[in-house]
Amino acid sequence: MSVHKSKSYPNPATALVVGAGFGGIASALRLRRLGYEVTLLDNNPKLGGRAQVYEDGPFKFDAGPTVITAPFLFDELFALYGKKRSDYVELMRVEPWYRFEFADGEKLDYGGGLEDTIAEINRLSPGEGKGYEKLVLFSKRIFRVGFEKLADQPFHQFGIMLRQVPALIALKSYLSVYSLVGKFLKDDRLRRAFSIHPLLVGGNPLNTTSIYCLIHYLERKWGVWFPRGGTGAMVESLGRLMEESGVNVRLGVQVDKVLVDSGKATGVCLNGGGEEKADLVVFDADPPKVYRDLVEEKHRKKWTNRRINRLSYSMGLFVWYFGTSRSYPEVQHHTILMGDTFAELLKEIYDQKVLSDDLSLYLHRPAATDPSMAPEGCDAFYVLAPVPNKRAKVDWKEAGEKIRVQVQAQLEGTLLPGLGECLESSFFVTPDDFQKRFNTHLGSGFSIAPIFRQSAWFRFHNRSEELENLYFCGAGTHPGAGVPGVLSSAKIVEKLVPPPRSLDPDSDFEVFRSKSKTFSLASFLLPRKRMQAIAQLYFICRTLDDWADDGGGDHLKKAFDSWRSHTPHPLLDQYRFLQTHWGIASEPMTELLEAMDGEQEQVRFKTEEELIKYSHGVAGTIGWMTSPILGVTDAKALKHAIDLGIAMQLTNIARDIFEDAERGRIYLPAEYLKSPITPKELTEKGHAGRLDEVLAAKGRLLDLAEVYYLSGESGMSYLPLRMRIVIRWAASMYRSIGLLIKEKPSHFERERAVVGWVKKAVMFPRCFLLSLFPWLSK
Ligand SMILES: Cc1cc2nc3c(=O)[nH]c(=O)nc-3n(C[C@H](O)[C@H](O)[C@H](O)COP(=O)(O)OP(=O)(O)OC[C@H]3O[C@@H](n4cnc5c(N)ncnc54)[C@H](O)[C@@H]3O)c2cc1C
């Protein structure tokens, strides 16, 4: 095998992420893992955005998110770097998930197993448990589409939206959450309780699309969690991960303007003066604010100031943080105090934009799950009330304290008797603070509202429609607010950005064409994107193979080290990029590198089993990597893809016995021969008198390859038609090399068997017909 000249790589691309909320942190980690040099900027002195920690004397308060659902999204971030989230931060189960306290004095504990919730519902409203069960089943259907299929997929093309319309109609997404819940539950207290989920992402249950009912199932599937040490401990652990992985973090830095050159974002201007240039800029900030205030209007066609003003914004939040000198052990971790009114309150917040006298409250008491969240003998809380955003004419300097007093009275009369006498720490935030501290438009708690006409394609796109190299993650973009939403938005950004080092597809393709005539010929039938990905994958594997073959051991070792330590590497970053785009697993690359590393030692196999293991490592893995690019989704197909790779490798070995021996390598298993053979014997004419023995071994190898080709053949049905034709053709061309050798074994003793173009072309119609009409082969 001849070596191609290794490509020289330009410097890694640079990325600026503005905003260190969960979305920004996740984006920074994901881009870094793709190989970008990443700088994360935030105007606040601490990481976390809305999830930062406020401190007051001995009291610490998580400022924002407290209900952690879909914890796997955090686990994934650590796994990107081969780490375990549990080694950094522990997640504790919360039970019950919530306690609802109704205005009539009744309670409902929600959480635990389905049976527990049904029993609670039946206690409150006999016979309604059945309706709840149906609601959960319906929310599972919504979850399958809304979360599993769409939450981490880009929605930047209208076609993607159109394709989802039938499913969205079938799932009744035209109904509001409250209307959908009302179809399953009759008791108004239950209807209200099970409609609150939109409030968690800034929406009005009366007009938020029922797609958000998926949160019911999200909670059922993964439960509700709380990090030991608070949400701040999760932020801190991600901070450590960023430090370890080389993300450059700069806090207390306000970005004032996006730099633009010829329609491209080229960096940002900082408030303290100075510029930061970068190849791409990702904002985890409120998109309406970014467009309005940081991108000059002359650069905007779609997101004009007028359009931004016309959008509907999520509610504002009043949050009172307080510590007490005594403990309230009977209060649950998450309590929702439902006011007397529901529709009226929501109207006041969203439509009339006035402050209500009858507030519904969410009370957070983290010490219920983790006693360390309050000083000994004390307690720490926050209480949150949805209020109108700053479109309402409220003077928060005055209204803030008024509401605090109102809330204190409400809590004193219900859950926290004697509160006034034991307050040790007390401060609050209002929409004014959200506007100033987090740069949100209108001080909204969750960016634009999650209504249907502002969701998916209609929401701010993750890749800017206005400027090249500008991206968005976080609450204002698809899929939306809430921790799972913003973590998913970072996955979308990762899918949309270009590879960090400007790739040279022509050079990848050149290597592909010149080194793999068979495959590159067949792959001309593939759609362009898939063909490029295959060429890129081929380039990566071929480069590694060359390093393994021709003394590039040091290169190979460095690559393997970087793969094991999850640090950037010019070649493997390209593989990581393909992984993001095509969902290729990490295991085949690990196995490929292990197998190639093993090749650095003298290659000698005693048994056929050892040979197969090796072939699995260096070639079966390539079938494995290629499958997702070819559109194979069925896990059962994997074995056949791997077997086809093994078959081709066995053919290669049989064809290249002479060339390999010249490099001191023998792949024939010793058990195929009467006694061990040396490379010198193999390179001599007539194999030093052992011609018959070697030819018989070669024949055995090719028979073995046949067994694997047959398995590969039975996997063809898993491939989409077009790919089936390509792979069948490529496999046939390879297989015919073996047949050629078998026909004239002594002719190919030292000469390389090559199948001519005409023969290759003749095979095509047969492969085409067999792929179209598989029964023809029977
Ligand atoms: C009180 C509260 C309770 C919540 N509870 C929950 C919950 O229990 N569960 C849940 O899942 N979700 C909850 N949420 C929602 C969730 O917290 C948010 O949707 C999510 O954390 C937002 O993350 P983000 O990535 O969009 O960024 P944010 O957290 O909004 O952070 C963005 C950061 O960017 C910074 N920034 C903006 N502009 C600039 C600029 N020009 N220059 C520099 N920096 C800038 C901001 O200051 C901020 O620090 C809650 C939210 C709040 C407010």
CSV table of C-alpha atoms in Angstrom, one decimal, residues 454-669:
chain,number,residue,atom,x,y,z
A,454,GLN,CA,-43.0,31.4,17.6
A,455,SER,CA,-41.9,27.7,17.8
A,456,ALA,CA,-39.6,25.6,15.6
A,457,TRP,CA,-39.0,27.2,12.3
A,458,PHE,CA,-40.9,30.3,13.5
A,459,ARG,CA,-38.5,30.8,16.4
A,460,PHE,CA,-35.1,32.5,16.1
A,461,HIS,CA,-33.0,30.1,14.0
A,462,ASN,CA,-30.0,28.5,15.5
A,463,ARG,CA,-28.0,29.6,12.4
A,464,SER,CA,-28.7,33.2,11.8
A,465,GLU,CA,-30.8,34.1,8.8
A,466,GLU,CA,-29.0,37.5,8.7
A,467,LEU,CA,-25.3,37.0,8.9
A,468,GLU,CA,-23.0,34.1,8.1
A,469,ASN,CA,-21.0,32.7,10.9
A,470,LEU,CA,-23.5,33.9,13.5
A,471,TYR,CA,-25.3,31.2,15.6
A,472,PHE,CA,-27.7,31.2,18.5
A,473,CYS,CA,-28.4,28.8,21.3
A,474,GLY,CA,-30.4,29.2,24.5
A,475,ALA,CA,-33.9,30.0,25.5
A,476,GLY,CA,-34.9,32.2,22.6
A,477,THR,CA,-34.0,29.7,19.9
A,478,HIS,CA,-35.3,26.3,18.9
A,479,PRO,CA,-36.3,24.2,20.8
A,480,GLY,CA,-36.9,26.8,23.6
A,481,ALA,CA,-36.4,27.7,27.2
A,482,GLY,CA,-35.8,25.3,30.2
A,483,VAL,CA,-32.7,23.4,30.9
A,484,PRO,CA,-33.3,20.5,28.6
A,485,GLY,CA,-34.3,22.9,25.8
A,486,VAL,CA,-31.1,25.0,26.0
A,487,LEU,CA,-28.9,22.0,26.3
A,488,SER,CA,-30.5,20.6,23.2
A,489,SER,CA,-30.0,23.9,21.4
A,490,ALA,CA,-26.3,23.5,21.9
A,491,LYS,CA,-26.5,20.1,20.1
A,492,ILE,CA,-28.1,21.8,17.2
A,493,VAL,CA,-25.4,24.5,17.0
A,494,GLU,CA,-22.9,21.7,17.0
A,495,LYS,CA,-24.6,20.2,14.0
A,496,LEU,CA,-24.8,23.5,12.1
A,497,VAL,CA,-21.3,24.9,12.4
A,498,PRO,CA,-18.7,24.1,9.8
A,499,PRO,CA,-15.7,22.0,10.6
A,500,PRO,CA,-13.1,23.9,12.6
A,501,ARG,CA,-10.3,23.6,10.2
A,502,SER,CA,-11.3,24.6,6.8
A,503,LEU,CA,-11.6,21.2,5.1
A,504,ASP,CA,-10.4,20.7,1.6
A,505,PRO,CA,-13.1,18.4,0.1
A,506,ASP,CA,-11.2,18.3,-3.2
A,507,SER,CA,-8.1,17.0,-1.6
A,508,ASP,CA,-10.1,14.4,0.4
A,509,PHE,CA,-11.8,13.3,-2.7
A,510,GLU,CA,-8.5,13.2,-4.6
A,511,VAL,CA,-7.2,10.7,-2.0
A,512,PHE,CA,-10.4,8.8,-2.1
A,513,ARG,CA,-10.3,8.5,-5.9
A,514,SER,CA,-6.7,7.6,-6.3
A,515,LYS,CA,-6.5,5.2,-3.4
A,516,SER,CA,-9.8,3.4,-3.5
A,517,LYS,CA,-10.8,3.1,-7.1
A,518,THR,CA,-13.6,0.6,-6.4
A,519,PHE,CA,-15.3,2.6,-3.7
A,520,SER,CA,-14.9,5.9,-5.3
A,521,LEU,CA,-16.4,4.6,-8.5
A,522,ALA,CA,-19.4,3.1,-6.8
A,523,SER,CA,-19.9,6.2,-4.6
A,524,PHE,CA,-20.6,8.4,-7.6
A,525,LEU,CA,-24.1,7.2,-7.2
A,526,LEU,CA,-24.4,8.6,-3.7
A,527,PRO,CA,-26.1,11.9,-2.9
A,528,ARG,CA,-23.4,14.6,-2.8
A,529,LYS,CA,-23.4,15.1,1.0
A,530,ARG,CA,-23.1,11.4,1.7
A,531,MET,CA,-20.4,11.0,-0.9
A,532,GLN,CA,-18.4,13.9,0.7
A,533,ALA,CA,-18.8,12.3,4.1
A,534,ILE,CA,-17.6,8.9,2.8
A,535,ALA,CA,-14.6,10.6,1.1
A,536,GLN,CA,-13.8,12.4,4.3
A,537,LEU,CA,-14.1,9.2,6.4
A,538,TYR,CA,-11.9,7.4,3.8
A,539,PHE,CA,-9.3,10.2,4.0
A,540,ILE,CA,-9.2,9.9,7.9
A,541,CYS,CA,-8.9,6.2,8.0
A,542,ARG,CA,-6.5,6.1,5.1
A,543,THR,CA,-4.2,8.6,6.8
A,544,LEU,CA,-4.3,6.6,10.0
A,545,ASP,CA,-3.6,3.5,8.0
A,546,ASP,CA,-0.6,5.1,6.3
A,547,TRP,CA,0.7,6.3,9.6
A,548,ALA,CA,0.4,2.7,10.9
A,549,ASP,CA,2.0,1.2,7.8
A,550,ASP,CA,4.9,3.4,7.0
A,551,GLY,CA,6.7,4.4,10.1
A,552,GLY,CA,4.3,7.2,11.0
A,553,GLY,CA,4.1,5.5,14.3
A,554,ASP,CA,4.7,8.7,16.2
A,555,HIS,CA,1.8,10.3,14.3
A,556,LEU,CA,-0.4,7.3,15.1
A,557,LYS,CA,0.6,7.4,18.8
A,558,LYS,CA,-0.2,11.1,19.1
A,559,ALA,CA,-3.6,10.5,17.4
A,560,PHE,CA,-4.3,7.6,19.7
A,561,ASP,CA,-3.3,9.6,22.8
A,562,SER,CA,-5.5,12.5,21.8
A,563,TRP,CA,-8.4,10.1,21.1
A,564,ARG,CA,-8.0,8.5,24.5
A,565,SER,CA,-7.7,11.8,26.3
A,566,HIS,CA,-10.4,13.5,24.3
A,567,THR,CA,-8.2,16.4,23.3
A,568,PRO,CA,-8.3,18.1,19.9
A,569,HIS,CA,-6.4,16.6,17.1
A,570,PRO,CA,-6.4,17.8,13.5
A,571,LEU,CA,-7.4,14.5,11.9
A,572,LEU,CA,-9.6,13.1,14.6
A,573,ASP,CA,-11.5,16.4,14.9
A,574,GLN,CA,-12.7,15.6,11.4
A,575,TYR,CA,-14.0,12.3,12.7
A,576,ARG,CA,-15.7,14.0,15.6
A,577,PHE,CA,-17.3,16.4,13.1
A,578,LEU,CA,-18.6,13.4,11.1
A,579,GLN,CA,-19.9,11.9,14.3
A,580,THR,CA,-21.9,15.0,15.1
A,581,HIS,CA,-23.4,15.1,11.7
A,582,TRP,CA,-24.1,11.4,11.0
A,583,GLY,CA,-24.4,9.9,14.5
A,584,ILE,CA,-21.3,7.7,14.1
A,585,ALA,CA,-20.3,6.0,17.3
A,586,SER,CA,-17.0,6.4,19.1
A,587,GLU,CA,-16.3,2.7,19.6
A,588,PRO,CA,-15.3,1.9,16.0
A,589,MET,CA,-12.6,4.6,16.0
A,590,THR,CA,-11.3,3.3,19.4
A,591,GLU,CA,-11.1,-0.2,18.0
A,592,LEU,CA,-9.6,0.9,14.7
A,593,LEU,CA,-6.8,2.8,16.6
A,594,GLU,CA,-6.3,-0.2,18.9
A,595,ALA,CA,-5.9,-2.5,16.0
A,596,MET,CA,-3.6,-0.2,14.1
A,597,ASP,CA,-1.5,0.4,17.3
A,598,GLY,CA,-1.2,-3.4,17.5
A,599,GLU,CA,0.1,-3.5,14.0
A,600,GLN,CA,3.1,-1.5,15.2
A,601,GLU,CA,4.4,-4.7,16.7
A,602,GLN,CA,5.4,-7.5,14.3
A,603,VAL,CA,2.2,-8.9,12.8
A,604,ARG,CA,1.8,-12.7,13.1
A,605,PHE,CA,-1.4,-14.5,13.6
A,606,LYS,CA,-1.5,-18.1,14.9
A,607,THR,CA,-5.1,-18.7,14.3
A,608,GLU,CA,-7.9,-17.7,12.0
A,609,GLU,CA,-9.7,-16.3,15.0
A,610,GLU,CA,-6.9,-13.9,15.6
A,611,LEU,CA,-7.0,-12.8,12.0
A,612,ILE,CA,-10.7,-12.2,12.2
A,613,LYS,CA,-10.3,-10.1,15.3
A,614,TYR,CA,-7.7,-8.0,13.6
A,615,SER,CA,-9.8,-7.7,10.4
A,616,HIS,CA,-12.7,-6.6,12.6
A,617,GLY,CA,-10.5,-3.9,14.1
A,618,VAL,CA,-9.1,-2.5,10.9
A,619,ALA,CA,-11.9,-3.0,8.4
A,620,GLY,CA,-15.1,-4.2,10.2
A,621,THR,CA,-15.0,-0.9,12.1
A,622,ILE,CA,-15.1,1.0,8.8
A,623,GLY,CA,-18.3,-0.8,7.8
A,624,TRP,CA,-19.6,0.2,11.2
A,625,MET,CA,-18.6,3.9,10.7
A,626,THR,CA,-20.0,3.9,7.2
A,627,SER,CA,-23.4,2.6,8.1
A,628,PRO,CA,-25.0,5.7,9.5
A,629,ILE,CA,-23.7,7.8,6.5
A,630,LEU,CA,-25.4,5.3,4.3
A,631,GLY,CA,-28.7,5.8,6.2
A,632,VAL,CA,-28.8,2.5,8.1
A,633,THR,CA,-30.8,2.9,11.2
A,634,ASP,CA,-31.6,-0.7,12.2
A,635,ALA,CA,-29.1,-2.0,14.8
A,636,LYS,CA,-29.5,-5.5,13.3
A,637,ALA,CA,-27.7,-4.3,10.2
A,638,LEU,CA,-24.5,-3.5,12.1
A,639,LYS,CA,-23.2,-7.1,12.2
A,640,HIS,CA,-23.6,-7.4,8.4
A,641,ALA,CA,-21.9,-4.1,7.8
A,642,ILE,CA,-19.0,-5.2,9.9
A,643,ASP,CA,-18.9,-8.6,8.2
A,644,LEU,CA,-18.7,-6.9,4.8
A,645,GLY,CA,-15.7,-4.9,6.0
A,646,ILE,CA,-14.0,-8.1,7.2
A,647,ALA,CA,-14.7,-9.8,3.9
A,648,MET,CA,-13.0,-7.0,2.0
A,649,GLN,CA,-10.1,-7.0,4.3
A,650,LEU,CA,-9.6,-10.8,3.8
A,651,THR,CA,-9.7,-10.2,0.1
A,652,ASN,CA,-7.1,-7.4,0.5
A,653,ILE,CA,-4.8,-9.7,2.5
A,654,ALA,CA,-5.1,-12.5,-0.1
A,655,ARG,CA,-4.3,-10.0,-2.8
A,656,ASP,CA,-1.4,-8.3,-1.1
A,657,ILE,CA,0.5,-11.3,0.4
A,658,PHE,CA,3.6,-10.5,-1.6
A,659,GLU,CA,3.6,-6.7,-1.0
A,660,ASP,CA,3.0,-7.1,2.7
A,661,ALA,CA,5.7,-9.7,3.0
A,662,GLU,CA,8.1,-7.2,1.4
A,663,ARG,CA,7.3,-4.9,4.4
A,664,GLY,CA,7.9,-7.8,6.8
A,665,ARG,CA,4.2,-8.5,7.4
A,666,ILE,CA,2.5,-11.8,7.3
A,667,TYR,CA,-1.3,-11.9,7.8
A,668,LEU,CA,-1.8,-15.6,6.9
A,669,PRO,CA,-2.6,-17.4,10.1
